[in-house]
GROMACS .gro file of N, CA, C and O in nm:
model
  328
    1UNK      N    1  10.910   9.573   6.141
    1UNK     CA    2  11.014   9.543   6.237
    1UNK      C    3  11.137   9.631   6.206
    1UNK      O    4  11.172   9.645   6.092
    2UNK      N    5  11.192   9.687   6.312
    2UNK     CA    6  11.307   9.771   6.287
    2UNK      C    7  11.424   9.698   6.231
    2UNK      O    8  11.445   9.581   6.265
    3UNK      N    9  11.505   9.765   6.153
    3UNK     CA   10  11.618   9.700   6.091
    3UNK      C   11  11.718   9.648   6.194
    3UNK      O   12  11.773   9.537   6.179
    4UNK      N   13  11.740   9.725   6.304
    4UNK     CA   14  11.832   9.684   6.415
    4UNK      C   15  11.785   9.555   6.471
    4UNK      O   16  11.868   9.467   6.500
    5UNK      N   17  11.651   9.542   6.502
    5UNK     CA   18  11.602   9.424   6.565
    5UNK      C   19  11.622   9.303   6.473
    5UNK      O   20  11.661   9.198   6.519
    6UNK      N   21  11.601   9.321   6.344
    6UNK     CA   22  11.618   9.213   6.244
    6UNK      C   23  11.766   9.172   6.246
    6UNK      O   24  11.797   9.050   6.242
    7UNK      N   25  11.854   9.266   6.248
    7UNK     CA   26  12.000   9.238   6.247
    7UNK      C   27  12.037   9.161   6.379
    7UNK      O   28  12.120   9.071   6.374
    8UNK      N   29  11.986   9.201   6.492
    8UNK     CA   30  12.019   9.141   6.618
    8UNK      C   31  11.971   8.990   6.616
    8UNK      O   32  12.040   8.903   6.658
    9UNK      N   33  11.847   8.971   6.572
    9UNK     CA   34  11.790   8.830   6.560
    9UNK      C   35  11.876   8.752   6.470
    9UNK      O   36  11.906   8.630   6.498
   10UNK      N   37  11.918   8.801   6.356
   10UNK     CA   38  11.994   8.733   6.259
   10UNK      C   39  12.139   8.690   6.323
   10UNK      O   40  12.182   8.582   6.309
   11UNK      N   41  12.203   8.785   6.394
   11UNK     CA   42  12.324   8.759   6.455
   11UNK      C   43  12.309   8.651   6.564
   11UNK      O   44  12.393   8.559   6.574
   12UNK      N   45  12.201   8.662   6.645
   12UNK     CA   46  12.182   8.561   6.749
   12UNK      C   47  12.156   8.421   6.686
   12UNK      O   48  12.211   8.321   6.732
   13UNK      N   49  12.078   8.416   6.579
   13UNK     CA   50  12.051   8.290   6.519
   13UNK      C   51  12.175   8.228   6.453
   13UNK      O   52  12.175   8.104   6.440
   14UNK      N   53  12.269   8.310   6.417
   14UNK     CA   54  12.390   8.255   6.359
   14UNK      C   55  12.475   8.177   6.459
   14UNK      O   56  12.560   8.102   6.422
   15UNK      N   57  12.445   8.195   6.589
   15UNK     CA   58  12.509   8.121   6.696
   15UNK      C   59  12.431   8.003   6.749
   15UNK      O   60  12.470   7.939   6.851
   16UNK      N   61  12.326   7.966   6.680
   16UNK     CA   62  12.239   7.860   6.732
   16UNK      C   63  12.309   7.728   6.751
   16UNK      O   64  12.296   7.661   6.853
   17UNK      N   65  12.391   7.682   6.655
   17UNK     CA   66  12.455   7.555   6.661
   17UNK      C   67  12.553   7.554   6.780
   17UNK      O   68  12.562   7.460   6.860
   18UNK      N   69  12.631   7.662   6.800
   18UNK     CA   70  12.720   7.670   6.912
   18UNK      C   71  12.649   7.668   7.042
   18UNK      O   72  12.688   7.592   7.140
   19UNK      N   73  12.541   7.744   7.056
   19UNK     CA   74  12.464   7.745   7.179
   19UNK      C   75  12.410   7.608   7.212
   19UNK      O   76  12.406   7.572   7.326
   20UNK      N   77  12.355   7.544   7.111
   20UNK     CA   78  12.301   7.411   7.135
   20UNK      C   79  12.412   7.313   7.176
   20UNK      O   80  12.391   7.230   7.268
   21UNK      N   81  12.532   7.326   7.113
   21UNK     CA   82  12.644   7.240   7.159
   21UNK      C   83  12.677   7.267   7.307
   21UNK      O   84  12.720   7.174   7.379
   22UNK      N   85  12.676   7.389   7.340
   22UNK     CA   86  12.708   7.428   7.482
   22UNK      C   87  12.606   7.361   7.574
   22UNK      O   88  12.642   7.302   7.682
   23UNK      N   89  12.474   7.369   7.542
   23UNK     CA   90  12.373   7.307   7.627
   23UNK      C   91  12.388   7.159   7.640
   23UNK      O   92  12.377   7.101   7.743
   24UNK      N   93  12.422   7.095   7.523
   24UNK     CA   94  12.451   6.951   7.527
   24UNK      C   95  12.567   6.923   7.615
   24UNK      O   96  12.565   6.821   7.693
   25UNK      N   97  12.674   6.999   7.606
   25UNK     CA   98  12.789   6.977   7.690
   25UNK      C   99  12.756   6.992   7.841
   25UNK      O  100  12.809   6.906   7.922
   26UNK      N  101  12.677   7.087   7.875
   26UNK     CA  102  12.638   7.101   8.019
   26UNK      C  103  12.554   6.985   8.056
   26UNK      O  104  12.575   6.927   8.163
   27UNK      N  105  12.462   6.947   7.975
   27UNK     CA  106  12.372   6.834   8.006
   27UNK      C  107  12.452   6.702   8.026
   27UNK      O  108  12.420   6.622   8.123
   28UNK      N  109  12.553   6.681   7.952
   28UNK     CA  110  12.636   6.564   7.964
   28UNK      C  111  12.753   6.565   8.065
   28UNK      O  112  12.811   6.469   8.098
   29UNK      N  113  12.777   6.686   8.116
   29UNK     CA  114  12.886   6.704   8.202
   29UNK      C  115  12.872   6.636   8.339
   29UNK      O  116  12.771   6.657   8.408
   30UNK      N  117  12.968   6.556   8.375
   30UNK     CA  118  12.962   6.495   8.510
   30UNK      C  119  12.993   6.599   8.622
   30UNK      O  120  12.957   6.583   8.733
   31UNK      N  121  13.062   6.709   8.585
   31UNK     CA  122  13.100   6.814   8.678
   31UNK      C  123  12.992   6.913   8.706
   31UNK      O  124  12.995   6.984   8.804
   32UNK      N  125  12.891   6.921   8.614
   32UNK     CA  126  12.786   7.021   8.631
   32UNK      C  127  12.693   6.973   8.745
   32UNK      O  128  12.673   6.851   8.768
   33UNK      N  129  12.628   7.068   8.809
   33UNK     CA  130  12.528   7.028   8.912
   33UNK      C  131  12.403   6.972   8.848
   33UNK      O  132  12.380   6.987   8.725
   34UNK      N  133  12.335   6.899   8.923
   34UNK     CA  134  12.213   6.832   8.873
   34UNK      C  135  12.119   6.943   8.822
   34UNK      O  136  12.059   6.921   8.714
   35UNK      N  137  12.112   7.051   8.891
   35UNK     CA  138  12.017   7.161   8.848
   35UNK      C  139  12.061   7.210   8.708
   35UNK      O  140  11.975   7.245   8.624
   36UNK      N  141  12.187   7.234   8.690
   36UNK     CA  142  12.238   7.286   8.560
   36UNK      C  143  12.211   7.180   8.448
   36UNK      O  144  12.171   7.219   8.339
   37UNK      N  145  12.233   7.052   8.480
   37UNK     CA  146  12.207   6.951   8.376
   37UNK      C  147  12.066   6.947   8.337
   37UNK      O  148  12.027   6.932   8.222
   38UNK      N  149  11.969   6.949   8.439
   38UNK     CA  150  11.826   6.951   8.413
   38UNK      C  151  11.789   7.074   8.330
   38UNK      O  152  11.706   7.062   8.234
   39UNK      N  153  11.836   7.186   8.374
   39UNK     CA  154  11.804   7.309   8.307
   39UNK      C  155  11.849   7.305   8.157
   39UNK      O  156  11.773   7.344   8.067
   40UNK      N  157  11.964   7.256   8.132
   40UNK     CA  158  12.016   7.238   7.993
   40UNK      C  159  11.932   7.139   7.917
   40UNK      O  160  11.892   7.168   7.799
   41UNK      N  161  11.894   7.030   7.972
   41UNK     CA  162  11.810   6.932   7.910
   41UNK      C  163  11.673   6.986   7.876
   41UNK      O  164  11.621   6.971   7.765
   42UNK      N  165  11.611   7.059   7.970
   42UNK     CA  166  11.482   7.124   7.944
   42UNK      C  167  11.492   7.224   7.832
   42UNK      O  168  11.405   7.234   7.747
   43UNK      N  169  11.606   7.307   7.828
   43UNK     CA  170  11.619   7.402   7.724
   43UNK      C  171  11.630   7.331   7.583
   43UNK      O  172  11.569   7.385   7.486
   44UNK      N  173  11.705   7.219   7.576
   44UNK     CA  174  11.715   7.147   7.457
   44UNK      C  175  11.580   7.095   7.411
   44UNK      O  176  11.542   7.107   7.296
   45UNK      N  177  11.506   7.039   7.502
   45UNK     CA  178  11.377   6.981   7.466
   45UNK      C  179  11.278   7.089   7.426
   45UNK      O  180  11.201   7.069   7.333
   46UNK      N  181  11.273   7.202   7.493
   46UNK     CA  182  11.190   7.314   7.460
   46UNK      C  183  11.215   7.368   7.315
   46UNK      O  184  11.121   7.393   7.248
   47UNK      N  185  11.335   7.375   7.279
   47UNK     CA  186  11.372   7.425   7.146
   47UNK      C  187  11.347   7.320   7.038
   47UNK      O  188  11.310   7.353   6.928
   48UNK      N  189  11.362   7.193   7.070
   48UNK     CA  190  11.335   7.088   6.969
   48UNK      C  191  11.194   7.047   6.955
   48UNK      O  192  11.149   7.019   6.849
   49UNK      N  193  11.120   7.052   7.063
   49UNK     CA  194  10.975   7.001   7.062
   49UNK      C  195  10.877   7.103   7.105
   49UNK      O  196  10.761   7.069   7.105
   50UNK      N  197  10.919   7.215   7.151
   50UNK     CA  198  10.830   7.320   7.198
   50UNK      C  199  10.802   7.294   7.348
   50UNK      O  200  10.816   7.186   7.402
   51UNK      N  201  10.760   7.392   7.416
   51UNK     CA  202  10.726   7.386   7.559
   51UNK      C  203  10.606   7.306   7.583
   51UNK      O  204  10.507   7.307   7.508
   52UNK      N  205  10.608   7.227   7.687
   52UNK     CA  206  10.490   7.145   7.726
   52UNK      C  207  10.378   7.234   7.762
   52UNK      O  208  10.396   7.339   7.828
   53UNK      N  209  10.253   7.198   7.725
   53UNK     CA  210  10.134   7.287   7.768
   53UNK      C  211  10.121   7.285   7.918
   53UNK      O  212  10.157   7.182   7.987
   54UNK      N  213  10.084   7.400   7.968
   54UNK     CA  214  10.067   7.419   8.109
   54UNK      C  215   9.917   7.407   8.144
   54UNK      O  216   9.835   7.473   8.076
   55UNK      N  217   9.882   7.328   8.239
   55UNK     CA  218   9.744   7.314   8.284
   55UNK      C  219   9.701   7.444   8.350
   55UNK      O  220   9.774   7.497   8.439
   56UNK      N  221   9.581   7.493   8.327
   56UNK     CA  222   9.534   7.611   8.390
   56UNK      C  223   9.408   7.569   8.467
   56UNK      O  224   9.313   7.513   8.411
   57UNK      N  225   9.412   7.595   8.601
   57UNK     CA  226   9.298   7.554   8.685
   57UNK      C  227   9.258   7.673   8.762
   57UNK      O  228   9.344   7.752   8.812
   58UNK      N  229   9.129   7.692   8.780
   58UNK     CA  230   9.082   7.805   8.866
   58UNK      C  231   8.951   7.754   8.922
   58UNK      O  232   8.857   7.707   8.856
   59UNK      N  233   8.935   7.769   9.049
   59UNK     CA  234   8.806   7.723   9.114
   59UNK      C  235   8.818   7.582   9.166
   59UNK      O  236   8.914   7.512   9.147
   60UNK      N  237   8.715   7.540   9.235
   60UNK     CA  238   8.715   7.407   9.301
   60UNK      C  239   8.700   7.294   9.205
   60UNK      O  240   8.753   7.181   9.232
   61UNK      N  241   8.627   7.317   9.097
   61UNK     CA  242   8.605   7.205   9.003
   61UNK      C  243   8.713   7.193   8.892
   61UNK      O  244   8.706   7.103   8.813
   62UNK      N  245   8.814   7.276   8.906
   62UNK     CA  246   8.923   7.273   8.805
   62UNK      C  247   8.896   7.337   8.671
   62UNK      O  248   8.974   7.341   8.590
   63UNK      N  249   8.770   7.392   8.662
   63UNK     CA  250   8.734   7.463   8.534
   63UNK      C  251   8.800   7.600   8.531
   63UNK      O  252   8.816   7.664   8.633
   64UNK      N  253   8.844   7.635   8.419
   64UNK     CA  254   8.902   7.768   8.398
   64UNK      C  255   8.788   7.874   8.373
   64UNK      O  256   8.703   7.850   8.290
   65UNK      N  257   8.795   7.980   8.452
   65UNK     CA  258   8.691   8.085   8.436
   65UNK      C  259   8.754   8.198   8.357
   65UNK      O  260   8.863   8.240   8.385
   66UNK      N  261   8.685   8.238   8.257
   66UNK     CA  262   8.734   8.346   8.174
   66UNK      C  263   8.630   8.458   8.170
   66UNK      O  264   8.507   8.431   8.145
   67UNK      N  265   8.670   8.572   8.213
   67UNK     CA  266   8.581   8.686   8.210
   67UNK      C  267   8.635   8.787   8.115
   67UNK      O  268   8.750   8.833   8.121
   68UNK      N  269   8.542   8.830   8.028
   68UNK     CA  270   8.581   8.933   7.930
   68UNK      C  271   8.514   9.065   7.975
   68UNK      O  272   8.401   9.064   8.025
   69UNK      N  273   8.590   9.174   7.957
   69UNK     CA  274   8.532   9.302   7.982
   69UNK      C  275   8.515   9.377   7.846
   69UNK      O  276   8.611   9.394   7.772
   70UNK      N  277   8.405   9.417   7.822
   70UNK     CA  278   8.372   9.487   7.695
   70UNK      C  279   8.336   9.631   7.728
   70UNK      O  280   8.242   9.651   7.810
   71UNK      N  281   8.400   9.725   7.671
   71UNK     CA  282   8.373   9.864   7.692
   71UNK      C  283   8.319   9.917   7.554
   71UNK      O  284   8.371   9.900   7.450
   72UNK      N  285   8.230  10.010   7.572
   72UNK     CA  286   8.171  10.077   7.459
   72UNK      C  287   8.210  10.228   7.477
   72UNK      O  288   8.172  10.285   7.574
   73UNK      N  289   8.281  10.280   7.383
   73UNK     CA  290   8.322  10.418   7.388
   73UNK      C  291   8.250  10.493   7.278
   73UNK      O  292   8.252  10.459   7.156
   74UNK      N  293   8.183  10.594   7.328
   74UNK     CA  294   8.104  10.679   7.238
   74UNK      C  295   8.183  10.798   7.194
   74UNK      O  296   8.230  10.873   7.284
   75UNK      N  297   8.203  10.824   7.068
   75UNK     CA  298   8.287  10.934   7.024
   75UNK      C  299   8.198  11.032   6.942
   75UNK      O  300   8.117  10.984   6.856
   76UNK      N  301   8.216  11.157   6.971
   76UNK     CA  302   8.146  11.260   6.895
   76UNK      C  303   8.195  11.256   6.750
   76UNK      O  304   8.316  11.270   6.727
   77UNK      N  305   8.110  11.248   6.656
   77UNK     CA  306   8.156  11.238   6.515
   77UNK      C  307   8.243  11.352   6.459
   77UNK      O  308   8.327  11.332   6.375
   78UNK      N  309   8.223  11.476   6.513
   78UNK     CA  310   8.294  11.584   6.467
   78UNK      C  311   8.428  11.595   6.543
   78UNK      O  312   8.519  11.671   6.493
   79UNK      N  313   8.446  11.534   6.656
   79UNK     CA  314   8.572  11.543   6.735
   79UNK      C  315   8.603  11.400   6.781
   79UNK      O  316   8.577  11.365   6.894
   80UNK      N  317   8.673  11.325   6.695
   80UNK     CA  318   8.700  11.186   6.741
   80UNK      C  319   8.798  11.175   6.855
   80UNK      O  320   8.814  11.066   6.915
   81UNK      N  321   8.862  11.280   6.902
   81UNK     CA  322   8.953  11.282   7.019
   81UNK      C  323   8.884  11.300   7.148
   81UNK      O  324   8.947  11.294   7.252
   82UNK      N  325   8.759  11.329   7.147
   82UNK     CA  326   8.687  11.357   7.274
   82UNK      C  327   8.627  11.237   7.326
   82UNK      O  328   8.608  11.135   7.267
   0.00000   0.00000   0.00000
């Protein structure tokens, strides 16, 4: 991982407590819209408990269909770039 990315993550994580307090403030605010309050509540729950699993359905019976594509690439031993 690049040093700059590590520094950015560290800086962002140093503001975690403040960000969480802001979300709690929005969630509890009587002046905030219902959508803002729900959004803040969801963000708090997602960070505390993880995101809820999403159901995946495909087809009439609700079963998930998974198709894998496997390719076989033949390379000449003397020229691996061909």
